[in-house]
Short mmCIF file of C-alpha atoms in Angstrom, two decimals:
data_model
loop_
_atom_site.label_atom_id
_atom_site.label_comp_id
_atom_site.label_asym_id
_atom_site.label_seq_id
_atom_site.Cartn_x
_atom_site.Cartn_y
_atom_site.Cartn_z
CA MET K 6 22.08 5.05 11.22
CA LEU K 7 22.21 5.62 7.44
CA PRO K 8 23.74 2.24 6.43
CA VAL K 9 21.21 0.40 8.63
CA ILE K 10 18.31 2.42 7.24
CA PHE K 11 19.32 1.77 3.64
CA SER K 12 19.94 -1.96 4.25
CA LEU K 13 16.30 -2.30 5.33
CA ALA K 14 14.81 0.22 2.92
CA TRP K 15 16.33 -0.67 -0.45
CA PRO K 16 14.74 -4.15 -0.82
CA THR K 17 11.33 -2.66 -0.01
CA MET K 18 11.94 0.14 -2.51
CA LEU K 19 12.94 -2.35 -5.20
CA GLU K 20 9.90 -4.50 -4.42
CA GLN K 21 7.60 -1.50 -4.72
CA LEU K 22 9.38 -0.36 -7.86
CA MET K 23 8.67 -3.73 -9.45
CA GLN K 24 5.04 -3.59 -8.33
CA THR K 25 4.72 -0.13 -9.82
CA ALA K 26 6.41 -1.24 -13.05
CA VAL K 27 3.85 -4.02 -13.36
CA GLN K 28 1.05 -1.59 -12.61
CA TYR K 29 2.44 0.62 -15.38
CA MET K 30 2.52 -2.33 -17.78
CA ASP K 31 -0.95 -3.50 -16.72
CA THR K 32 -2.38 -0.05 -17.38
CA GLY K 33 -0.47 0.30 -20.64
CA MET K 34 -1.39 -3.15 -21.94
CA VAL K 35 -5.06 -2.69 -21.06
CA GLY K 36 -4.92 0.88 -22.41
CA VAL K 37 -4.27 -0.51 -25.89
CA LEU K 38 -7.82 -1.87 -25.75
CA GLY K 39 -9.22 1.67 -25.41
CA THR K 40 -10.33 4.26 -22.86
CA SER K 41 -13.30 2.11 -21.77
CA ALA K 42 -11.00 -0.77 -20.82
CA THR K 43 -8.73 1.58 -18.82
CA ALA K 44 -11.75 3.04 -17.02
CA ALA K 45 -13.17 -0.43 -16.25
CA VAL K 46 -9.89 -1.52 -14.63
CA GLY K 47 -9.37 1.73 -12.74
CA ALA K 48 -12.96 2.25 -11.62
CA THR K 49 -12.69 -0.22 -8.72
CA SER K 50 -8.98 0.29 -7.92
CA THR K 51 -9.77 2.28 -4.78
CA VAL K 52 -11.72 -0.70 -3.41
CA ASN K 53 -8.49 -2.62 -3.90
CA TRP K 54 -6.75 -0.05 -1.70
CA LEU K 55 -9.54 -0.31 0.86
CA ILE K 56 -9.15 -4.08 1.23
CA GLY K 57 -5.37 -4.14 0.93
CA SER K 58 -4.94 -1.31 3.43
CA THR K 59 -7.21 -2.98 5.98
CA ILE K 60 -5.18 -6.20 5.81
CA SER K 61 -1.90 -4.23 5.95
CA ALA K 62 -3.17 -2.48 9.08
CA ILE K 63 -3.71 -5.83 10.78
CA SER K 64 -0.14 -6.80 9.92
CA ILE K 65 1.19 -3.63 11.62
CA GLY K 66 0.21 -5.12 14.98
CA PHE K 67 2.50 -8.08 14.31
CA LEU K 68 5.26 -5.77 13.06
CA ALA K 69 5.26 -3.77 16.30
CA TYR K 70 5.09 -6.85 18.53
CA ILE K 71 7.73 -8.88 16.67
CA SER K 72 10.21 -6.02 16.13
CA GLN K 73 9.99 -5.10 19.83
CA SER K 74 10.43 -8.79 20.80
CA ILE K 75 13.56 -9.05 18.64
CA GLY K 76 14.91 -5.80 20.11
CA ALA K 77 14.38 -7.23 23.60
CA GLY K 78 16.10 -10.51 22.65
CA LYS K 79 12.89 -12.55 23.05
CA LYS K 80 13.02 -14.68 19.90
CA GLU K 81 10.64 -17.39 21.14
CA GLN K 82 8.03 -14.74 21.82
CA ALA K 83 8.46 -13.51 18.26
CA LYS K 84 7.96 -17.04 16.91
CA LYS K 85 4.74 -17.37 18.89
CA ALA K 86 3.51 -14.24 17.14
CA SER K 87 4.41 -15.84 13.81
CA GLY K 88 2.10 -18.76 14.64
CA GLN K 89 -0.68 -16.33 15.47
CA ALA K 90 -0.06 -14.61 12.13
CA VAL K 91 -0.85 -17.90 10.37
CA LEU K 92 -4.18 -18.11 12.21
CA THR K 93 -4.91 -14.49 11.29
CA VAL K 94 -4.19 -15.10 7.60
CA VAL K 95 -6.66 -18.00 7.47
CA ILE K 96 -9.47 -16.09 9.22
CA VAL K 97 -8.98 -12.76 7.43
CA GLY K 98 -8.36 -14.40 4.03
CA ILE K 99 -11.56 -16.47 4.15
CA PHE K 100 -13.59 -13.50 5.38
CA PHE K 101 -12.49 -11.22 2.55
CA THR K 102 -12.93 -13.96 -0.05
CA ILE K 103 -16.59 -14.36 0.90
CA LEU K 104 -17.10 -10.59 1.14
CA THR K 105 -15.54 -9.68 -2.23
CA MET K 106 -17.21 -12.54 -4.11
CA GLY K 107 -20.59 -11.53 -2.73
CA LEU K 108 -20.21 -7.84 -3.55
CA SER K 109 -18.57 -8.10 -6.99
CA ARG K 110 -21.72 -7.08 -8.88
CA LYS K 111 -22.62 -4.25 -6.55
CA VAL K 112 -19.22 -2.52 -6.23
CA PRO K 113 -19.24 -0.90 -9.73
CA VAL K 114 -22.75 0.42 -9.07
CA TRP K 115 -21.72 1.91 -5.73
CA MET K 116 -18.65 3.42 -7.41
CA GLN K 117 -20.93 5.22 -9.92
CA VAL K 118 -19.16 3.52 -12.82
CA ASP K 119 -20.57 4.41 -16.23
CA PRO K 120 -23.39 1.88 -16.98
CA SER K 121 -21.74 0.95 -20.27
CA ILE K 122 -18.71 -0.56 -18.47
CA GLN K 123 -20.30 -1.77 -15.20
CA LYS K 124 -20.47 -5.40 -16.34
CA LEU K 125 -16.83 -5.34 -17.48
CA ALA K 126 -15.68 -3.72 -14.21
CA SER K 127 -17.67 -6.28 -12.17
CA SER K 128 -16.13 -9.24 -13.98
CA TYR K 129 -12.61 -7.78 -13.55
CA PHE K 130 -13.24 -7.30 -9.81
CA LEU K 131 -14.61 -10.85 -9.34
CA ILE K 132 -11.63 -12.57 -11.00
CA LEU K 133 -9.06 -10.33 -9.30
CA TYR K 134 -10.32 -11.13 -5.79
CA ALA K 135 -10.86 -14.87 -6.17
CA PRO K 136 -7.45 -15.71 -4.57
CA MET K 137 -8.00 -13.47 -1.52
CA LEU K 138 -6.51 -16.01 0.91
CA PHE K 139 -3.20 -15.95 -0.97
CA ARG K 140 -3.20 -12.15 -1.21
CA THR K 141 -3.69 -11.97 2.57
CA ALA K 142 -0.75 -14.35 3.10
CA ASN K 143 1.40 -12.15 0.87
CA ILE K 144 0.66 -9.02 2.91
CA ILE K 145 0.80 -10.38 6.47
CA PHE K 146 3.66 -12.86 6.07
CA GLY K 147 5.68 -10.25 4.19
CA THR K 148 5.28 -7.87 7.14
CA VAL K 149 6.26 -10.60 9.62
CA LEU K 150 9.52 -11.13 7.72
CA ARG K 151 10.23 -7.40 7.55
CA ALA K 152 9.69 -7.17 11.32
CA VAL K 153 12.83 -9.29 11.88
CA GLY K 154 14.79 -7.20 9.40
CA ASP K 155 14.37 -9.55 6.43
CA THR K 156 13.21 -7.25 3.65
CA LYS K 157 14.98 -9.24 0.92
CA THR K 158 12.69 -12.30 1.00
CA PRO K 159 9.46 -10.31 0.41
CA MET K 160 11.33 -8.45 -2.32
CA GLN K 161 12.35 -11.69 -4.06
CA VAL K 162 8.82 -13.07 -3.90
CA GLY K 163 7.45 -9.73 -5.12
CA VAL K 164 9.80 -9.67 -8.10
CA ALA K 165 8.81 -13.23 -9.06
CA PHE K 166 5.11 -12.34 -8.69
CA ASN K 167 5.49 -9.33 -10.96
CA VAL K 168 7.40 -11.19 -13.66
CA ILE K 169 4.72 -13.91 -13.73
CA ASN K 170 2.02 -11.24 -13.94
CA ILE K 171 3.66 -9.53 -16.93
CA VAL K 172 4.19 -12.78 -18.84
CA LEU K 173 0.62 -13.95 -18.25
CA ASN K 174 -0.72 -10.53 -19.27
CA PHE K 175 1.04 -10.90 -22.58
CA PHE K 176 -0.67 -14.21 -23.33
CA LEU K 177 -4.08 -13.71 -21.70
CA ILE K 178 -5.06 -10.15 -22.67
CA TYR K 179 -4.49 -10.32 -26.43
CA SER K 180 -5.66 -12.74 -29.12
CA THR K 181 -3.30 -14.92 -31.14
CA ARG K 182 -1.36 -12.63 -33.48
CA THR K 183 1.48 -12.65 -35.97
CA VAL K 184 4.52 -10.41 -35.46
CA LEU K 185 7.44 -9.74 -37.76
CA ILE K 186 10.85 -10.34 -36.12
CA GLY K 187 14.03 -10.18 -38.20
CA GLY K 188 12.08 -10.53 -41.42
CA LYS K 189 10.34 -13.68 -40.22
CA GLU K 190 6.73 -14.05 -39.14
CA LEU K 191 6.20 -15.43 -35.66
CA VAL K 192 2.80 -16.56 -34.39
CA ILE K 193 2.24 -15.63 -30.72
CA PRO K 194 -0.63 -17.51 -29.07
CA GLY K 195 -3.12 -15.56 -26.99
CA ALA K 196 -6.37 -16.15 -25.14
CA GLY K 197 -7.87 -12.80 -26.18
CA TRP K 198 -9.63 -12.29 -22.84
CA GLY K 199 -9.00 -8.53 -22.73
CA VAL K 200 -9.73 -6.95 -19.35
CA GLN K 201 -10.65 -10.34 -17.86
CA GLY K 202 -7.26 -11.63 -19.03
CA ALA K 203 -5.48 -8.90 -17.05
CA ALA K 204 -7.48 -9.90 -13.95
CA ALA K 205 -6.76 -13.61 -14.47
CA ALA K 206 -3.02 -12.93 -14.85
CA SER K 207 -2.97 -11.02 -11.56
CA ALA K 208 -5.06 -13.67 -9.78
CA ILE K 209 -2.69 -16.48 -10.83
CA ALA K 210 0.37 -14.42 -9.87
CA TYR K 211 -1.16 -13.59 -6.44
CA THR K 212 -1.77 -17.30 -5.83
CA ILE K 213 1.81 -18.27 -6.68
CA GLY K 214 3.16 -15.36 -4.61
CA GLY K 215 1.06 -16.33 -1.59
CA ILE K 216 2.29 -19.92 -1.70
CA ALA K 217 5.91 -18.81 -2.15
CA ILE K 218 5.91 -16.36 0.80
CA THR K 219 4.29 -19.02 3.02
CA VAL K 220 7.03 -21.53 2.17
CA LYS K 221 9.73 -18.90 2.77
CA LEU K 222 8.28 -18.01 6.18
CA TRP K 223 7.96 -21.68 7.14
CA LYS K 224 11.65 -22.29 6.41
CA HIS K 225 12.93 -19.06 7.98
CA THR K 226 15.46 -19.63 10.77
CA ASP K 227 14.47 -16.63 12.91
CA ILE K 228 10.69 -16.42 12.63
CA SER K 229 9.35 -19.78 11.35
CA PRO K 230 5.91 -20.66 12.78
CA LYS K 231 6.78 -24.37 12.60
CA GLY K 232 5.95 -26.06 15.90
CA GLN K 233 3.99 -23.06 17.22
CA SER K 234 0.36 -23.20 18.32
CA PHE K 235 -2.19 -22.00 15.79
CA LEU K 236 -4.93 -21.68 18.40
CA PRO K 237 -5.79 -18.15 19.59
CA ASP K 238 -3.27 -16.89 22.17
CA SER K 239 -4.56 -13.82 23.97
CA ALA K 240 -1.11 -13.01 25.42
CA VAL K 241 0.09 -12.39 21.85
CA LEU K 242 -3.06 -11.25 20.09
CA ARG K 243 -4.08 -8.65 22.68
CA PRO K 244 -1.00 -6.38 22.32
CA CYS K 245 -1.01 -6.96 18.55
CA LEU K 246 -4.65 -5.90 18.31
CA LYS K 247 -4.01 -2.89 20.57
CA VAL K 248 -1.70 -1.57 17.85
CA ALA K 249 -3.57 -2.99 14.86
CA VAL K 250 -7.15 -1.89 15.63
CA PRO K 251 -6.57 1.91 15.54
CA ASN K 252 -4.41 1.45 12.44
CA MET K 253 -7.09 -0.74 10.87
CA PHE K 254 -9.80 1.83 11.53
CA GLN K 255 -7.49 4.53 10.16
CA ARG K 256 -6.79 2.66 6.93
CA PHE K 257 -10.38 1.57 6.57
CA ALA K 258 -11.65 5.12 7.07
CA THR K 259 -9.07 6.68 4.76
CA SER K 260 -9.47 3.97 2.12
CA LEU K 261 -13.23 4.37 2.31
CA GLY K 262 -12.47 8.02 1.68
CA TYR K 263 -10.50 7.01 -1.43
CA VAL K 264 -13.56 5.05 -2.57
CA ALA K 265 -15.81 8.07 -2.04
CA PHE K 266 -13.23 10.28 -3.75
CA ALA K 267 -13.00 7.97 -6.79
CA SER K 268 -16.78 7.60 -6.91
CA MET K 269 -17.17 11.37 -7.23
CA ILE K 270 -14.49 11.44 -9.94
CA ASN K 271 -16.18 8.56 -11.80
CA SER K 272 -19.33 10.68 -11.92
CA LEU K 273 -17.38 13.21 -14.04
CA GLY K 274 -17.29 10.75 -16.95
CA GLU K 275 -15.01 8.37 -18.80
CA THR K 276 -12.26 10.89 -19.66
CA ALA K 277 -11.89 12.09 -16.06
CA THR K 278 -11.90 8.49 -14.77
CA ALA K 279 -9.19 7.45 -17.27
CA ALA K 280 -7.04 10.54 -16.52
CA HIS K 281 -7.40 9.97 -12.77
CA THR K 282 -6.55 6.26 -13.06
CA ILE K 283 -3.46 6.90 -15.17
CA ALA K 284 -2.27 9.81 -13.01
CA ASN K 285 -2.65 7.67 -9.88
CA THR K 286 -0.65 4.89 -11.53
CA VAL K 287 2.13 7.29 -12.53
CA GLU K 288 2.21 9.02 -9.16
CA SER K 289 2.55 5.74 -7.24
CA ALA K 290 6.10 5.26 -8.56
CA PHE K 291 7.19 8.54 -6.99
CA TYR K 292 6.03 7.49 -3.50
CA ILE K 293 8.46 4.55 -3.50
CA PRO K 294 11.23 6.35 -1.52
CA GLY K 295 8.68 7.38 1.08
CA TYR K 296 7.16 3.99 1.74
CA GLY K 297 10.52 2.22 1.55
CA MET K 298 11.77 4.47 4.34
CA GLN K 299 8.54 3.92 6.29
CA THR K 300 9.24 0.18 6.49
CA ALA K 301 12.78 0.79 7.77
CA ALA K 302 11.52 3.38 10.26
CA ALA K 303 8.89 1.03 11.70
CA THR K 304 11.26 -1.93 12.13
CA LEU K 305 14.13 0.08 13.62
CA ALA K 306 11.87 2.06 15.94
CA GLY K 307 10.34 -1.18 17.26
CA ASN K 308 13.80 -2.67 17.81
CA ALA K 309 14.94 0.45 19.71
CA LEU K 310 11.87 0.46 21.95
CA GLY K 311 12.22 -3.27 22.68
CA ALA K 312 15.85 -2.67 23.69
CA ASN K 313 14.94 0.44 25.75
CA ASP K 314 17.45 2.39 23.67
CA ASN K 315 16.15 5.97 23.55
CA LYS K 316 19.40 7.27 22.05
CA LYS K 317 19.05 4.89 19.10
CA LEU K 318 15.42 5.87 18.56
CA ASN K 319 16.21 9.59 18.54
CA SER K 320 19.21 9.01 16.24
CA LEU K 321 16.90 7.17 13.85
CA ALA K 322 14.46 10.10 13.81
CA LYS K 323 17.17 12.70 13.22
CA ALA K 324 18.61 10.72 10.32
CA ILE K 325 15.52 9.44 8.53
CA VAL K 326 13.28 12.54 8.44
CA PRO K 327 15.68 14.84 6.52
CA LEU K 328 16.73 11.89 4.34
CA GLU K 329 13.08 11.30 3.45
CA VAL K 330 12.54 14.96 2.56
CA GLY K 331 15.59 14.96 0.28
CA LEU K 332 14.46 11.85 -1.57
CA MET K 333 10.94 13.20 -2.04
CA VAL K 334 12.27 16.53 -3.38
CA ILE K 335 14.08 14.58 -6.08
CA SER K 336 11.07 12.37 -6.91
CA GLY K 337 8.70 15.36 -6.95
CA SER K 338 10.99 17.28 -9.31
CA LEU K 339 11.19 14.34 -11.71
CA LEU K 340 7.42 13.91 -11.64
CA PHE K 341 6.88 17.59 -12.47
CA ILE K 342 9.33 17.54 -15.38
CA PHE K 343 8.24 14.28 -17.01
CA ALA K 344 4.48 14.32 -16.29
CA PRO K 345 3.27 14.67 -19.93
CA ILE K 346 5.70 12.02 -21.19
CA LEU K 347 4.59 9.57 -18.51
CA ILE K 348 0.89 10.09 -19.23
CA ARG K 349 1.52 9.45 -22.95
CA LEU K 350 2.84 6.00 -22.04
CA PHE K 351 -0.71 4.95 -21.18
CA SER K 352 -2.99 6.96 -23.43
CA SER K 353 -3.03 8.63 -26.83
CA ASP K 354 -6.21 10.56 -26.03
CA ALA K 355 -5.34 14.29 -26.11
CA GLN K 356 -7.87 15.19 -23.41
CA VAL K 357 -6.63 12.46 -21.07
CA ILE K 358 -3.00 13.52 -21.60
CA ARG K 359 -3.73 17.20 -20.94
CA LEU K 360 -5.84 16.55 -17.84
CA GLY K 361 -3.53 13.88 -16.41
CA SER K 362 -0.41 16.05 -16.91
CA THR K 363 -2.05 19.00 -15.14
CA VAL K 364 -3.01 17.09 -11.98
CA LEU K 365 0.37 15.31 -11.84
CA ARG K 366 2.29 18.57 -11.91
CA MET K 367 0.03 19.94 -9.19
CA VAL K 368 0.68 17.01 -6.85
CA ALA K 369 4.42 16.94 -7.66
CA VAL K 370 4.86 20.19 -5.74
CA SER K 371 3.45 18.61 -2.57
CA GLU K 372 5.60 15.42 -2.68
CA PRO K 373 8.33 16.58 -0.23
CA PHE K 374 5.70 17.68 2.29
CA TYR K 375 3.84 14.37 2.04
CA GLY K 376 7.06 12.42 2.68
CA VAL K 377 7.35 13.78 6.23
CA PRO K 378 4.11 12.29 7.64
CA ILE K 379 4.83 8.97 5.89
CA VAL K 380 8.11 8.39 7.74
CA ILE K 381 6.94 9.83 11.09
CA GLU K 382 3.92 7.53 10.96
CA GLY K 383 6.29 4.61 10.28
CA MET K 384 8.23 5.30 13.49
CA MET K 385 4.97 5.62 15.42
CA GLN K 386 3.79 2.26 14.08
CA GLY K 387 7.01 0.63 15.26
CA VAL K 388 6.60 1.92 18.81
CA GLY K 389 2.91 1.03 18.86
CA LYS K 390 1.52 4.58 18.69
CA THR K 391 -1.34 4.25 16.19
CA VAL K 392 -4.20 6.25 17.74
CA THR K 393 -2.81 9.70 16.87
CA PRO K 394 -2.14 8.83 13.19
CA PHE K 395 -5.71 7.51 13.04
CA ILE K 396 -7.08 10.89 14.18
CA PHE K 397 -4.83 12.89 11.86
CA ASN K 398 -5.51 10.79 8.76
CA VAL K 399 -9.27 10.58 9.22
CA ALA K 400 -9.53 14.33 9.85
CA GLY K 401 -7.50 15.08 6.71
CA MET K 402 -9.33 12.63 4.49
CA TRP K 403 -12.91 13.42 5.44
CA GLY K 404 -12.55 17.01 6.63
CA VAL K 405 -10.51 18.26 3.67
CA ARG K 406 -10.38 15.86 0.74
CA ILE K 407 -13.91 14.39 0.71
CA LEU K 408 -15.81 17.45 1.94
CA GLY K 409 -13.79 19.73 -0.35
CA THR K 410 -14.27 17.48 -3.39
CA PHE K 411 -18.01 17.19 -2.75
CA ILE K 412 -18.32 20.98 -2.62
CA CYS K 413 -16.18 21.47 -5.74
CA ILE K 414 -17.85 18.81 -7.90
CA HIS K 415 -21.46 18.66 -6.75
CA LEU K 416 -22.06 22.22 -5.55
CA LEU K 417 -19.69 24.31 -7.67
CA GLY K 418 -19.70 22.11 -10.79
CA LEU K 419 -15.89 21.96 -11.03
CA GLY K 420 -13.85 19.06 -12.44
CA LEU K 421 -10.89 16.77 -11.81
CA VAL K 422 -8.37 19.56 -11.21
CA SER K 423 -10.35 20.87 -8.24
CA ALA K 424 -10.60 17.35 -6.78
CA TRP K 425 -6.83 16.91 -6.92
CA GLY K 426 -6.46 20.34 -5.35
CA CYS K 427 -8.45 19.03 -2.38
CA MET K 428 -6.19 15.97 -2.28
CA ILE K 429 -3.13 18.24 -2.05
CA GLY K 430 -4.82 20.19 0.75
CA HIS K 431 -5.26 16.90 2.60
CA ASN K 432 -1.54 16.08 2.19
CA MET K 433 -0.49 19.52 3.44
CA LEU K 434 -2.67 19.20 6.54
CA LEU K 435 -0.99 15.87 7.36
CA PHE K 436 2.42 17.53 6.98
CA VAL K 437 1.50 20.23 9.49
CA LEU K 438 -0.09 17.85 12.03
CA PHE K 439 2.64 15.19 11.97
CA THR K 440 5.46 17.78 12.00
CA LEU K 441 4.04 19.51 15.08
CA HIS K 442 3.55 16.14 16.78
CA TYR K 443 7.12 15.12 15.94
CA PHE K 444 8.68 18.27 17.42
CA SER K 445 6.52 17.93 20.54
CA GLY K 446 8.24 14.59 21.25
CA ARG K 447 4.96 12.90 22.15
CA TRP K 448 5.46 10.28 19.42
CA ASN K 449 8.30 8.70 21.45
CA PRO K 450 7.10 6.77 24.56
CA MET K 451 10.61 6.80 26.04
CA ASN K 452 10.66 10.59 26.23
CA LYS K 453 8.33 10.37 29.23
CA THR K 454 9.21 7.15 31.01
CA LYS K 455 11.72 4.36 30.66
CA VAL K 456 9.73 1.60 28.96
CA SER K 457 10.58 -2.08 29.19
CA PHE K 458 9.18 -4.62 26.78
CA GLN K 459 5.84 -6.23 27.51
CA TYR K 460 4.29 -3.15 28.96
CA LYS K 461 5.16 -3.40 32.69
CA THR K 462 8.28 -3.16 34.85
CA CYS K 463 8.10 -5.00 38.16
CA LYS K 464 10.21 -3.99 41.15
CA LYS K 465 10.97 -6.20 44.12
#
């Protein structure tokens, strides 16, 4: 299974690596403007996760349906689902555009952002979410392509998006300036828009990326929606929604927990907000092996279920779980060793560096444990089992992280370190719950009965 796993995982890993690199550069380039600018950008980042995760959850329904269709050899059925994905992108994209535009002024207030930077954070949020339709296309169409085993196309579009974002950042954030290169002065033009320039660069890049992924999907030989009906088809949407709705509620509830978590951290002040934002940015790079493997796990598990191949599904599980743990041990070790150096890339503030390094080294120890639930959840998504992960994730988020952080910050008067301690407790609970569920075998529907695609087996 290892060559197959890596062939699907490495493009997703590279794509996420590029996204993280851009996030690093975004944070670093804005960080030059000062701690207030970093805090303004990071203060609403968890709302970004909330919206992005909800849309990603919807796409999981299509991933399960399409990967199982391909495994069963039903390519026309998969193409019908692609047509329904187009309809979903239009509806969801328009809905979130209206929602984010309407709430742009209120979000920083709800997030308890320092009053001195609320206006800046609001303007950043408004510009960033203007192209919501294109962002939705990027997420859902990318997942549709991955469901048929094409992880390279989303990677290529993602790399192009990130390069555009970096270049535009360079010209939109800073004012026109003169630099000395090889003894000669060179005038570099710039808009000087600061934080708003970073948002505008991302918005333009999202728009180009959304158009590009749509064109790629339209021309794809295996999953093109060309010629398919774009009217609602209950035969396709019902099984997709059966998988997507629990996953959507899970991601919405956990992302809402991230919002509540960040809101409590924002109440600790500008230094804590900046340290938290930078530490989150740094940490995201070290989750890349985990989420790359999750994509491969979901696609291959769906294929195996569609083909009624229980041996293949169990072989996948036995190969990918220990592989995931090994990769996360390496990433966690690197994060622990280089934490202070990485924080210094984004801030020269001594307090921010000290605080950010401390919380990063704390979470580095839990990385291998967190990798296990990531990949097990991926396999469960592929086989359409999304209710149990919903229960586990919501219980961990609200029962451990949010409740614990509220007690530590508001009742005990503790700071950022205690909040990240609660986050680690949340990750450890997920490790225990998903590991027990994995060894019970209940995650695999073929362990109980022989399952044929499309839910029922008829006998004459």
